[in-house]
Amino acid sequence: MEEESDSRKINNSFLRDHNYATEADIISTVEFNSTGELLATGDKGGRVVVFQREQESKNQPHRRGEYNVYSTFQSHEPEFDYLKSLEIEEKINKIRWLPQQNAAYFLLSTNDKTVKLWKISERDKRPEGYNLKDEDGRIRDPTTITALRVPVLRPMDLMVEATPRRVFSNAHTYHINSISVNSDYETFMSTDDLRINLWNLEITNRSFNIVDIKPVNMEELTEVITAAEFHPHQCNTFVYSSSKGSIRLCDMRASALCDNHSKFFEEPEDPSNRSFFSEIISSISDVKFSHSGRYLMTRDYLTVKVWDLNMESKPLETYQVHDYLRSKLCSLYENDCIFDKFECVWNGSDSVIMTGSYNNFFRMFDRNTKRDVTLEASRENSKPRAILKPRKVCVGGKCRKDEISVDSLDFSKKILHTAWHPYENIIAVAATNNLYIFQDKVN
């Protein structure tokens, strides 16, 4: 966004064939690792696909940004809870990378009930010359062994292996909606509708309940937890958002159970805007700390808000994502779109924020210049190194040639999940079952 806002080039898109796309192919989460070299996506079929960025070559410097498939593995399988007669979907709700400590990579992935820690490692050598096995791996008869050999390592084709290292299960009665790795890199939290649990990465059979908003009588339930995240630098601080549009900041040093918050962020509702849909559209679908840790960003149905941690009374900035849908809330309620959960992300310097919309549109807001742009992720304009053109939506009356009418938006094409490279202007956008990767124009 430093340059002209429409100078974003596609560098590649990972497209599954539309003719064979099934419900299981729909991408449900996208996440860069801490260096941006790897990008992971999870889908409704329980699969994780990891992409690796190509190394720069002197012959083709422009290919540096390209991401190619590095590893694909089945993270979760469908299960059945026999006590409650409930099917547990295999859909991956969230992926979070752990900081890299050695040659291997680690990531956490979760479905509705179970969090798994995966190790992704490379192998380019294999041992040969076993004493007790022959070359095919069959056990040899010890009586036939007459001499001892020293096994040797021989080079082989590079293999990328994904192995499950830990399984954190049986701790949530309700569906897990988010996980977050703490800045101490020893603990993480998993959040469901009513509770937040704190885990040690080394211990799978025990977690600590740090937030519990379940009322004694479930008929008194007025709100649920929608998302939670640790502060990027202070390991004792975390926030969680609610379906009532409020955000609570908690300090784990204050007490073991953080039911009492340290700070409470909520914007009072304008009575003149009150309607039947007010409560539904004020529900927060995503909350993210800025990289600096000074700000919070929240996404509700129509807006993105930026909060200063030192000011609880109202947001610092409010950006209208698709205000033209305000008049369409009734039909969006009828087709259930009003319950869609859009995510939001910061760029590496916290100066630009991005979030998705309908018709495969995604929006970017520059916090310094207050300029915003609507871009579209679609097959029609996804030729490599094509320049994206800004899109505009018109409400009522006549539309210009390059504008699209609010009545002709496709609500089945929605961008719920996006990710931004931690340092560079590279973004990943999941549009249903396709992943698009865009980057700023390379001269």
Short mmCIF file of C-alpha atoms in Angstrom, two decimals:
data_model
loop_
_atom_site.label_atom_id
_atom_site.label_comp_id
_atom_site.label_asym_id
_atom_site.label_seq_id
_atom_site.Cartn_x
_atom_site.Cartn_y
_atom_site.Cartn_z
CA MET A 1 0.00 0.00 0.00
CA GLU A 2 3.07 2.28 0.00
CA GLU A 3 2.72 2.57 -3.76
CA GLU A 4 -0.48 3.12 -5.71
CA SER A 5 -3.01 0.90 -3.99
CA ASP A 6 -3.99 -0.98 -7.13
CA SER A 7 -0.43 -2.01 -8.00
CA ARG A 8 -0.77 -5.35 -6.32
CA LYS A 9 0.30 -8.16 -8.59
CA ILE A 10 -0.75 -11.74 -8.40
CA ASN A 11 2.26 -13.97 -8.19
CA ASN A 12 0.39 -17.21 -8.16
CA SER A 13 -2.78 -18.89 -7.07
CA PHE A 14 -3.31 -22.43 -5.86
CA LEU A 15 -6.48 -23.42 -7.66
CA ARG A 16 -8.31 -26.67 -7.21
CA ASP A 17 -10.45 -27.58 -10.21
CA HIS A 18 -13.95 -26.12 -9.82
CA ASN A 19 -15.54 -29.14 -11.49
CA TYR A 20 -14.28 -31.43 -8.75
CA ALA A 21 -14.50 -29.05 -5.81
CA THR A 22 -16.42 -30.53 -2.91
CA GLU A 23 -17.47 -29.16 0.46
CA ALA A 24 -14.30 -30.72 1.91
CA ASP A 25 -12.12 -28.53 -0.35
CA ILE A 26 -13.36 -25.25 1.16
CA ILE A 27 -10.43 -23.51 2.88
CA SER A 28 -11.22 -22.76 6.52
CA THR A 29 -7.99 -21.11 7.75
CA VAL A 30 -4.82 -19.49 6.36
CA GLU A 31 -1.65 -18.70 8.34
CA PHE A 32 1.94 -17.57 7.56
CA ASN A 33 4.72 -18.75 9.86
CA SER A 34 6.84 -16.20 11.77
CA THR A 35 9.36 -15.76 8.92
CA GLY A 36 6.82 -15.83 6.10
CA GLU A 37 8.73 -18.62 4.35
CA LEU A 38 5.86 -21.06 4.91
CA LEU A 39 2.13 -20.64 4.50
CA ALA A 40 -0.37 -23.19 5.84
CA THR A 41 -4.01 -23.65 4.88
CA GLY A 42 -6.56 -25.93 6.51
CA ASP A 43 -9.80 -27.07 4.90
CA LYS A 44 -13.17 -28.54 5.80
CA GLY A 45 -11.91 -32.03 4.90
CA GLY A 46 -9.38 -31.94 7.77
CA ARG A 47 -6.34 -31.53 5.49
CA VAL A 48 -3.44 -29.16 6.00
CA VAL A 49 -1.50 -27.94 2.94
CA VAL A 50 1.83 -26.19 3.61
CA PHE A 51 3.38 -23.99 0.92
CA GLN A 52 7.05 -23.01 0.86
CA ARG A 53 8.42 -19.87 -0.72
CA GLU A 54 10.87 -20.36 -3.56
CA GLN A 55 14.47 -19.32 -2.95
CA GLU A 56 15.74 -16.42 -5.03
CA SER A 57 17.69 -17.39 -8.13
CA LYS A 58 19.94 -15.00 -10.05
CA ASN A 59 18.41 -16.08 -13.37
CA GLN A 60 14.80 -15.42 -12.32
CA PRO A 61 14.71 -12.81 -9.55
CA HIS A 62 10.96 -12.21 -10.11
CA ARG A 63 10.16 -15.79 -9.08
CA ARG A 64 11.27 -15.13 -5.50
CA GLY A 65 7.72 -14.65 -4.25
CA GLU A 66 6.25 -17.88 -5.55
CA TYR A 67 4.87 -20.39 -3.07
CA ASN A 68 4.81 -24.06 -3.99
CA VAL A 69 3.25 -27.02 -2.21
CA TYR A 70 5.73 -28.27 0.40
CA SER A 71 3.70 -30.79 2.41
CA THR A 72 0.11 -32.06 2.52
CA PHE A 73 -1.25 -34.18 5.34
CA GLN A 74 -4.52 -35.25 6.93
CA SER A 75 -4.63 -33.50 10.29
CA HIS A 76 -8.07 -34.48 11.60
CA GLU A 77 -10.54 -37.28 10.82
CA PRO A 78 -14.31 -37.20 11.41
CA GLU A 79 -15.22 -38.63 14.83
CA PHE A 80 -18.35 -39.55 16.70
CA ASP A 81 -19.11 -38.63 20.30
CA TYR A 82 -21.10 -41.65 21.50
CA LEU A 83 -22.06 -40.07 24.83
CA LYS A 84 -23.74 -37.11 23.18
CA SER A 85 -24.61 -38.81 19.86
CA LEU A 86 -22.81 -36.01 18.04
CA GLU A 87 -20.69 -36.08 14.93
CA ILE A 88 -17.45 -34.15 15.29
CA GLU A 89 -16.43 -32.60 11.99
CA GLU A 90 -12.88 -32.93 10.73
CA LYS A 91 -12.88 -29.26 9.58
CA ILE A 92 -9.73 -27.34 10.61
CA ASN A 93 -10.88 -24.26 12.53
CA LYS A 94 -7.47 -22.65 13.13
CA ILE A 95 -3.75 -23.18 12.50
CA ARG A 96 -1.03 -21.49 14.55
CA TRP A 97 2.71 -21.84 13.90
CA LEU A 98 5.25 -22.14 16.70
CA PRO A 99 8.48 -20.13 16.32
CA GLN A 100 11.18 -22.19 14.64
CA GLN A 101 13.79 -23.55 17.10
CA ASN A 102 15.66 -25.99 14.86
CA ALA A 103 15.51 -27.43 11.34
CA ALA A 104 11.97 -28.74 11.84
CA TYR A 105 8.75 -26.71 11.81
CA PHE A 106 5.91 -27.09 14.33
CA LEU A 107 2.29 -26.06 14.01
CA LEU A 108 -0.89 -26.43 16.05
CA SER A 109 -4.13 -27.27 14.26
CA THR A 110 -7.57 -27.67 15.77
CA ASN A 111 -11.02 -28.87 14.81
CA ASP A 112 -14.07 -28.43 17.07
CA LYS A 113 -12.74 -30.61 19.89
CA THR A 114 -9.08 -31.61 19.50
CA VAL A 115 -5.85 -29.62 19.13
CA LYS A 116 -2.86 -31.40 17.55
CA LEU A 117 0.82 -30.44 17.47
CA TRP A 118 2.46 -31.40 14.16
CA LYS A 119 6.15 -31.62 13.33
CA ILE A 120 7.13 -31.02 9.69
CA SER A 121 10.66 -32.17 8.92
CA GLU A 122 12.84 -32.96 5.91
CA ARG A 123 14.75 -36.17 5.28
CA ASP A 124 17.33 -36.51 2.50
CA LYS A 125 19.38 -39.44 3.84
CA ARG A 126 18.46 -43.01 4.67
CA PRO A 127 20.38 -45.60 6.70
CA GLU A 128 21.57 -48.74 4.90
CA GLY A 129 23.42 -51.82 6.02
CA TYR A 130 21.41 -52.97 9.04
CA ASN A 131 22.55 -56.08 10.83
CA LEU A 132 19.18 -57.47 11.87
CA LYS A 133 17.19 -56.46 8.77
CA ASP A 134 17.73 -57.10 5.09
CA GLU A 135 17.48 -54.31 2.48
CA ASP A 136 13.67 -54.79 2.16
CA GLY A 137 13.19 -54.25 5.89
CA ARG A 138 12.43 -57.87 6.75
CA ILE A 139 13.89 -59.21 10.02
CA ARG A 140 16.77 -61.60 9.38
CA ASP A 141 17.26 -64.91 11.18
CA PRO A 142 19.91 -64.16 13.87
CA THR A 143 21.55 -67.56 13.26
CA THR A 144 22.45 -66.54 9.69
CA ILE A 145 24.29 -63.37 10.76
CA THR A 146 28.01 -64.09 10.66
CA ALA A 147 29.51 -60.61 10.50
CA LEU A 148 28.68 -57.21 11.96
CA ARG A 149 28.25 -54.22 9.68
CA VAL A 150 28.34 -50.51 10.43
CA PRO A 151 25.17 -48.92 8.99
CA VAL A 152 25.82 -45.95 6.68
CA LEU A 153 23.69 -42.98 5.63
CA ARG A 154 23.08 -42.73 1.89
CA PRO A 155 21.59 -39.69 0.11
CA MET A 156 18.01 -40.04 -1.14
CA ASP A 157 15.34 -37.84 -2.71
CA LEU A 158 14.14 -35.14 -0.35
CA MET A 159 11.13 -36.27 1.68
CA VAL A 160 8.97 -33.95 3.78
CA GLU A 161 7.35 -35.79 6.68
CA ALA A 162 4.51 -34.53 8.88
CA THR A 163 4.19 -36.38 12.18
CA PRO A 164 1.72 -35.74 15.03
CA ARG A 165 3.77 -35.10 18.19
CA ARG A 166 1.04 -34.31 20.71
CA VAL A 167 -2.76 -34.51 20.88
CA PHE A 168 -4.57 -32.17 23.28
CA SER A 169 -8.10 -33.53 23.64
CA ASN A 170 -11.10 -34.03 25.96
CA ALA A 171 -10.97 -30.55 27.48
CA HIS A 172 -13.83 -28.79 25.66
CA THR A 173 -17.56 -29.37 26.02
CA TYR A 174 -18.31 -26.79 23.32
CA HIS A 175 -16.72 -26.13 19.93
CA ILE A 176 -13.20 -24.68 19.83
CA ASN A 177 -13.21 -21.41 17.88
CA SER A 178 -9.61 -20.22 18.37
CA ILE A 179 -6.16 -21.15 19.59
CA SER A 180 -3.29 -18.79 20.41
CA VAL A 181 0.37 -19.48 21.21
CA ASN A 182 1.80 -17.50 24.12
CA SER A 183 4.94 -15.36 23.77
CA ASP A 184 6.66 -17.60 26.36
CA TYR A 185 6.48 -20.37 23.69
CA GLU A 186 5.69 -22.86 26.45
CA THR A 187 1.94 -22.46 26.68
CA PHE A 188 -1.05 -21.91 24.43
CA MET A 189 -4.76 -21.42 24.95
CA SER A 190 -7.78 -22.97 23.30
CA THR A 191 -11.14 -21.21 23.38
CA ASP A 192 -14.69 -22.48 23.00
CA ASP A 193 -18.05 -20.71 23.34
CA LEU A 194 -17.98 -20.56 27.13
CA ARG A 195 -14.49 -21.42 28.34
CA ILE A 196 -10.80 -20.74 27.73
CA ASN A 197 -8.21 -23.38 28.64
CA LEU A 198 -4.46 -22.90 29.10
CA TRP A 199 -2.16 -25.75 28.05
CA ASN A 200 1.53 -26.48 28.41
CA LEU A 201 2.92 -27.64 25.05
CA GLU A 202 4.61 -30.58 26.78
CA ILE A 203 1.56 -31.81 28.75
CA THR A 204 -1.41 -33.31 26.93
CA ASN A 205 -3.49 -34.79 29.76
CA ARG A 206 -4.04 -31.61 31.78
CA SER A 207 -5.13 -28.07 31.04
CA PHE A 208 -6.08 -25.15 33.28
CA ASN A 209 -9.41 -23.41 32.89
CA ILE A 210 -8.65 -19.67 32.93
CA VAL A 211 -12.03 -18.24 31.83
CA ASP A 212 -15.47 -19.75 32.44
CA ILE A 213 -18.55 -17.69 31.59
CA LYS A 214 -21.02 -20.57 31.78
CA PRO A 215 -23.97 -19.55 34.00
CA VAL A 216 -25.35 -21.96 36.60
CA ASN A 217 -28.65 -21.91 34.73
CA MET A 218 -28.12 -22.09 30.97
CA GLU A 219 -31.36 -20.18 30.41
CA GLU A 220 -29.54 -17.11 31.76
CA LEU A 221 -26.89 -17.33 29.03
CA THR A 222 -26.70 -13.96 27.25
CA GLU A 223 -23.37 -14.07 25.39
CA VAL A 224 -20.68 -16.45 24.15
CA ILE A 225 -16.93 -16.11 23.57
CA THR A 226 -16.16 -15.68 19.87
CA ALA A 227 -12.34 -15.35 19.74
CA ALA A 228 -9.30 -14.98 22.00
CA GLU A 229 -5.65 -14.06 21.56
CA PHE A 230 -2.50 -13.66 23.67
CA HIS A 231 -0.63 -10.35 23.76
CA PRO A 232 2.38 -10.60 21.39
CA HIS A 233 4.95 -9.62 24.08
CA GLN A 234 3.39 -9.88 27.56
CA CYS A 235 2.86 -13.54 28.37
CA ASN A 236 0.42 -12.77 31.20
CA THR A 237 -2.06 -10.78 29.09
CA PHE A 238 -4.76 -11.96 26.71
CA VAL A 239 -8.04 -10.70 25.28
CA TYR A 240 -11.29 -12.37 24.35
CA SER A 241 -14.26 -11.03 22.43
CA SER A 242 -17.94 -11.77 22.83
CA SER A 243 -21.09 -12.07 20.75
CA LYS A 244 -22.32 -8.87 22.41
CA GLY A 245 -19.59 -6.80 20.77
CA SER A 246 -17.40 -6.36 23.83
CA ILE A 247 -13.70 -7.18 24.38
CA ARG A 248 -12.22 -8.12 27.74
CA LEU A 249 -8.52 -7.85 28.52
CA CYS A 250 -7.37 -10.21 31.29
CA ASP A 251 -4.20 -10.46 33.34
CA MET A 252 -3.25 -13.98 34.49
CA ARG A 253 -1.16 -12.51 37.33
CA ALA A 254 -4.29 -11.14 39.00
CA SER A 255 -5.90 -14.51 39.68
CA ALA A 256 -5.91 -18.11 38.48
CA LEU A 257 -9.42 -17.77 37.08
CA CYS A 258 -9.67 -14.64 34.91
CA ASP A 259 -13.44 -14.24 35.13
CA ASN A 260 -12.86 -10.66 36.26
CA HIS A 261 -11.28 -8.64 33.47
CA SER A 262 -8.70 -5.86 33.85
CA LYS A 263 -10.10 -3.80 30.98
CA PHE A 264 -13.41 -3.78 29.15
CA PHE A 265 -13.72 -2.33 25.65
CA GLU A 266 -17.17 -1.62 24.27
CA GLU A 267 -18.67 1.05 22.08
CA PRO A 268 -22.05 2.26 23.35
CA GLU A 269 -24.76 1.70 20.76
CA ASP A 270 -26.37 4.65 19.01
CA PRO A 271 -30.09 4.32 19.91
CA SER A 272 -31.11 5.79 16.52
CA ASN A 273 -29.45 2.85 14.74
CA ARG A 274 -31.12 0.20 16.86
CA SER A 275 -32.90 -2.56 14.93
CA PHE A 276 -33.83 -6.23 15.12
CA PHE A 277 -30.38 -7.09 13.72
CA SER A 278 -28.31 -4.84 16.01
CA GLU A 279 -27.18 -7.59 18.34
CA ILE A 280 -26.33 -10.04 15.54
CA ILE A 281 -24.22 -7.58 13.55
CA SER A 282 -22.40 -6.29 16.66
CA SER A 283 -21.06 -9.79 17.44
CA ILE A 284 -17.25 -9.78 17.08
CA SER A 285 -15.98 -12.49 14.74
CA ASP A 286 -12.23 -11.86 15.11
CA VAL A 287 -9.84 -10.04 17.43
CA LYS A 288 -6.13 -9.40 16.71
CA PHE A 289 -3.37 -7.61 18.61
CA SER A 290 -1.17 -5.36 16.51
CA HIS A 291 2.46 -6.53 16.16
CA SER A 292 3.50 -3.70 18.50
CA GLY A 293 1.00 -4.86 21.14
CA ARG A 294 -0.36 -1.33 21.52
CA TYR A 295 -3.58 -1.76 19.54
CA LEU A 296 -6.42 -4.23 19.13
CA MET A 297 -8.38 -4.81 15.95
CA THR A 298 -11.87 -6.31 15.99
CA ARG A 299 -14.16 -7.31 13.13
CA ASP A 300 -17.92 -7.34 13.39
CA TYR A 301 -20.35 -7.93 10.52
CA LEU A 302 -20.17 -4.46 8.94
CA THR A 303 -17.04 -2.80 10.36
CA VAL A 304 -13.43 -3.16 11.45
CA LYS A 305 -12.47 -1.23 14.58
CA VAL A 306 -9.03 -0.36 15.96
CA TRP A 307 -8.80 0.12 19.74
CA ASP A 308 -6.02 1.68 21.77
CA LEU A 309 -5.30 -0.49 24.84
CA ASN A 310 -5.23 2.68 26.91
CA MET A 311 -8.72 3.85 25.88
CA GLU A 312 -11.65 1.60 26.75
CA SER A 313 -14.56 3.97 26.08
CA LYS A 314 -14.58 3.94 22.27
CA PRO A 315 -12.52 2.69 19.32
CA LEU A 316 -9.70 4.81 17.95
CA GLU A 317 -10.71 4.13 14.35
CA THR A 318 -13.78 2.60 12.68
CA TYR A 319 -13.72 1.43 9.06
CA GLN A 320 -16.88 0.57 7.12
CA VAL A 321 -16.26 -2.71 5.26
CA HIS A 322 -19.52 -3.01 3.35
CA ASP A 323 -21.93 -0.40 4.67
CA TYR A 324 -24.02 -0.83 1.50
CA LEU A 325 -25.31 -4.12 3.00
CA ARG A 326 -27.11 -2.29 5.83
CA SER A 327 -30.29 -2.15 3.74
CA LYS A 328 -29.98 -5.86 2.88
CA LEU A 329 -29.81 -7.26 6.43
CA CYS A 330 -33.24 -8.85 6.17
CA SER A 331 -32.37 -11.02 3.16
CA LEU A 332 -28.89 -11.73 4.62
CA TYR A 333 -30.64 -12.99 7.75
CA GLU A 334 -32.89 -15.25 5.71
CA ASN A 335 -29.99 -16.85 3.81
CA ASP A 336 -27.89 -17.10 7.04
CA CYS A 337 -25.08 -14.92 5.62
CA ILE A 338 -25.53 -12.51 8.54
CA PHE A 339 -23.85 -15.17 10.73
CA ASP A 340 -20.68 -15.35 8.56
CA LYS A 341 -17.50 -14.93 10.57
CA PHE A 342 -15.01 -12.68 8.78
CA GLU A 343 -11.41 -12.45 9.97
CA CYS A 344 -9.09 -9.44 9.86
CA VAL A 345 -5.28 -9.04 9.68
CA TRP A 346 -2.59 -6.37 10.15
CA ASN A 347 0.28 -5.83 7.76
CA GLY A 348 3.82 -6.15 9.18
CA SER A 349 4.10 -2.50 10.22
CA ASP A 350 0.52 -2.20 11.60
CA SER A 351 -0.17 0.61 9.08
CA VAL A 352 -2.66 -1.26 6.86
CA ILE A 353 -5.48 -3.62 7.78
CA MET A 354 -7.24 -6.14 5.57
CA THR A 355 -10.49 -8.04 5.80
CA GLY A 356 -12.86 -9.89 3.47
CA SER A 357 -16.31 -9.28 2.04
CA TYR A 358 -18.74 -10.86 -0.43
CA ASN A 359 -18.44 -11.39 -4.19
CA ASN A 360 -14.81 -12.47 -3.56
CA PHE A 361 -13.97 -8.87 -2.60
CA PHE A 362 -11.45 -8.01 0.07
CA ARG A 363 -10.83 -4.60 1.58
CA MET A 364 -7.67 -2.78 2.64
CA PHE A 365 -7.58 0.33 4.82
CA ASP A 366 -4.46 2.48 5.11
CA ARG A 367 -4.47 3.87 8.65
CA ASN A 368 -2.12 6.77 7.82
CA THR A 369 -3.64 8.15 4.62
CA LYS A 370 -7.19 6.94 5.45
CA ARG A 371 -7.41 5.61 1.88
CA ASP A 372 -9.11 2.31 1.25
CA VAL A 373 -9.35 -0.03 -1.70
CA THR A 374 -11.60 -2.93 -2.68
CA LEU A 375 -9.91 -5.73 -4.65
CA GLU A 376 -11.29 -8.94 -6.09
CA ALA A 377 -9.84 -12.46 -5.93
CA SER A 378 -11.30 -14.34 -8.87
CA ARG A 379 -10.25 -16.72 -11.61
CA GLU A 380 -10.95 -14.15 -14.31
CA ASN A 381 -8.13 -11.86 -13.15
CA SER A 382 -5.81 -14.49 -11.71
CA LYS A 383 -3.29 -14.75 -14.54
CA PRO A 384 0.23 -14.61 -13.08
CA ARG A 385 1.57 -11.07 -12.75
CA ALA A 386 -1.77 -9.50 -13.67
CA ILE A 387 -2.43 -6.16 -11.99
CA LEU A 388 -5.53 -6.04 -9.79
CA LYS A 389 -7.98 -3.28 -10.54
CA PRO A 390 -9.88 -1.64 -7.67
CA ARG A 391 -13.60 -2.49 -7.57
CA LYS A 392 -16.46 -0.23 -6.55
CA VAL A 393 -20.00 -1.09 -5.45
CA CYS A 394 -22.81 1.31 -6.27
CA VAL A 395 -26.08 1.57 -4.35
CA GLY A 396 -29.29 2.32 -6.25
CA GLY A 397 -29.58 4.43 -9.41
CA LYS A 398 -27.29 3.96 -12.38
CA CYS A 399 -23.90 2.31 -12.06
CA ARG A 400 -20.83 3.38 -13.96
CA LYS A 401 -19.25 0.94 -16.38
CA ASP A 402 -16.59 -0.23 -13.91
CA GLU A 403 -18.95 -0.42 -10.91
CA ILE A 404 -21.02 -3.36 -9.70
CA SER A 405 -24.53 -2.97 -8.30
CA VAL A 406 -25.16 -4.06 -4.72
CA ASP A 407 -28.07 -6.14 -6.05
CA SER A 408 -25.81 -8.25 -8.26
CA LEU A 409 -23.27 -9.21 -5.56
CA ASP A 410 -22.77 -12.95 -5.19
CA PHE A 411 -23.18 -13.82 -1.49
CA SER A 412 -22.06 -17.41 -2.01
CA LYS A 413 -18.56 -16.13 -2.86
CA LYS A 414 -17.13 -14.82 0.36
CA ILE A 415 -13.62 -14.15 1.65
CA LEU A 416 -13.60 -15.09 5.34
CA HIS A 417 -9.90 -15.95 5.76
CA THR A 418 -6.85 -13.86 4.84
CA ALA A 419 -3.23 -13.67 5.99
CA TRP A 420 -0.44 -11.10 5.61
CA HIS A 421 3.28 -11.89 5.37
CA PRO A 422 4.95 -10.76 8.63
CA TYR A 423 7.42 -8.38 6.91
CA GLU A 424 6.62 -8.01 3.21
CA ASN A 425 3.63 -6.90 1.16
CA ILE A 426 2.51 -10.42 0.32
CA ILE A 427 -1.01 -11.51 1.17
CA ALA A 428 -2.85 -14.82 1.02
CA VAL A 429 -6.59 -14.78 0.39
CA ALA A 430 -8.84 -17.84 0.63
CA ALA A 431 -11.83 -17.62 -1.71
CA THR A 432 -13.99 -20.70 -1.06
CA ASN A 433 -11.79 -23.56 -2.34
CA ASN A 434 -9.08 -21.42 -3.99
CA LEU A 435 -6.03 -19.80 -2.42
CA TYR A 436 -4.73 -16.62 -4.04
CA ILE A 437 -1.35 -15.12 -3.24
CA PHE A 438 -0.81 -11.47 -4.18
CA GLN A 439 2.23 -9.25 -3.79
CA ASP A 440 3.15 -5.64 -4.44
CA LYS A 441 4.41 -4.88 -7.92
CA VAL A 442 8.00 -6.04 -8.42
CA ASN A 443 9.87 -3.72 -10.77
#
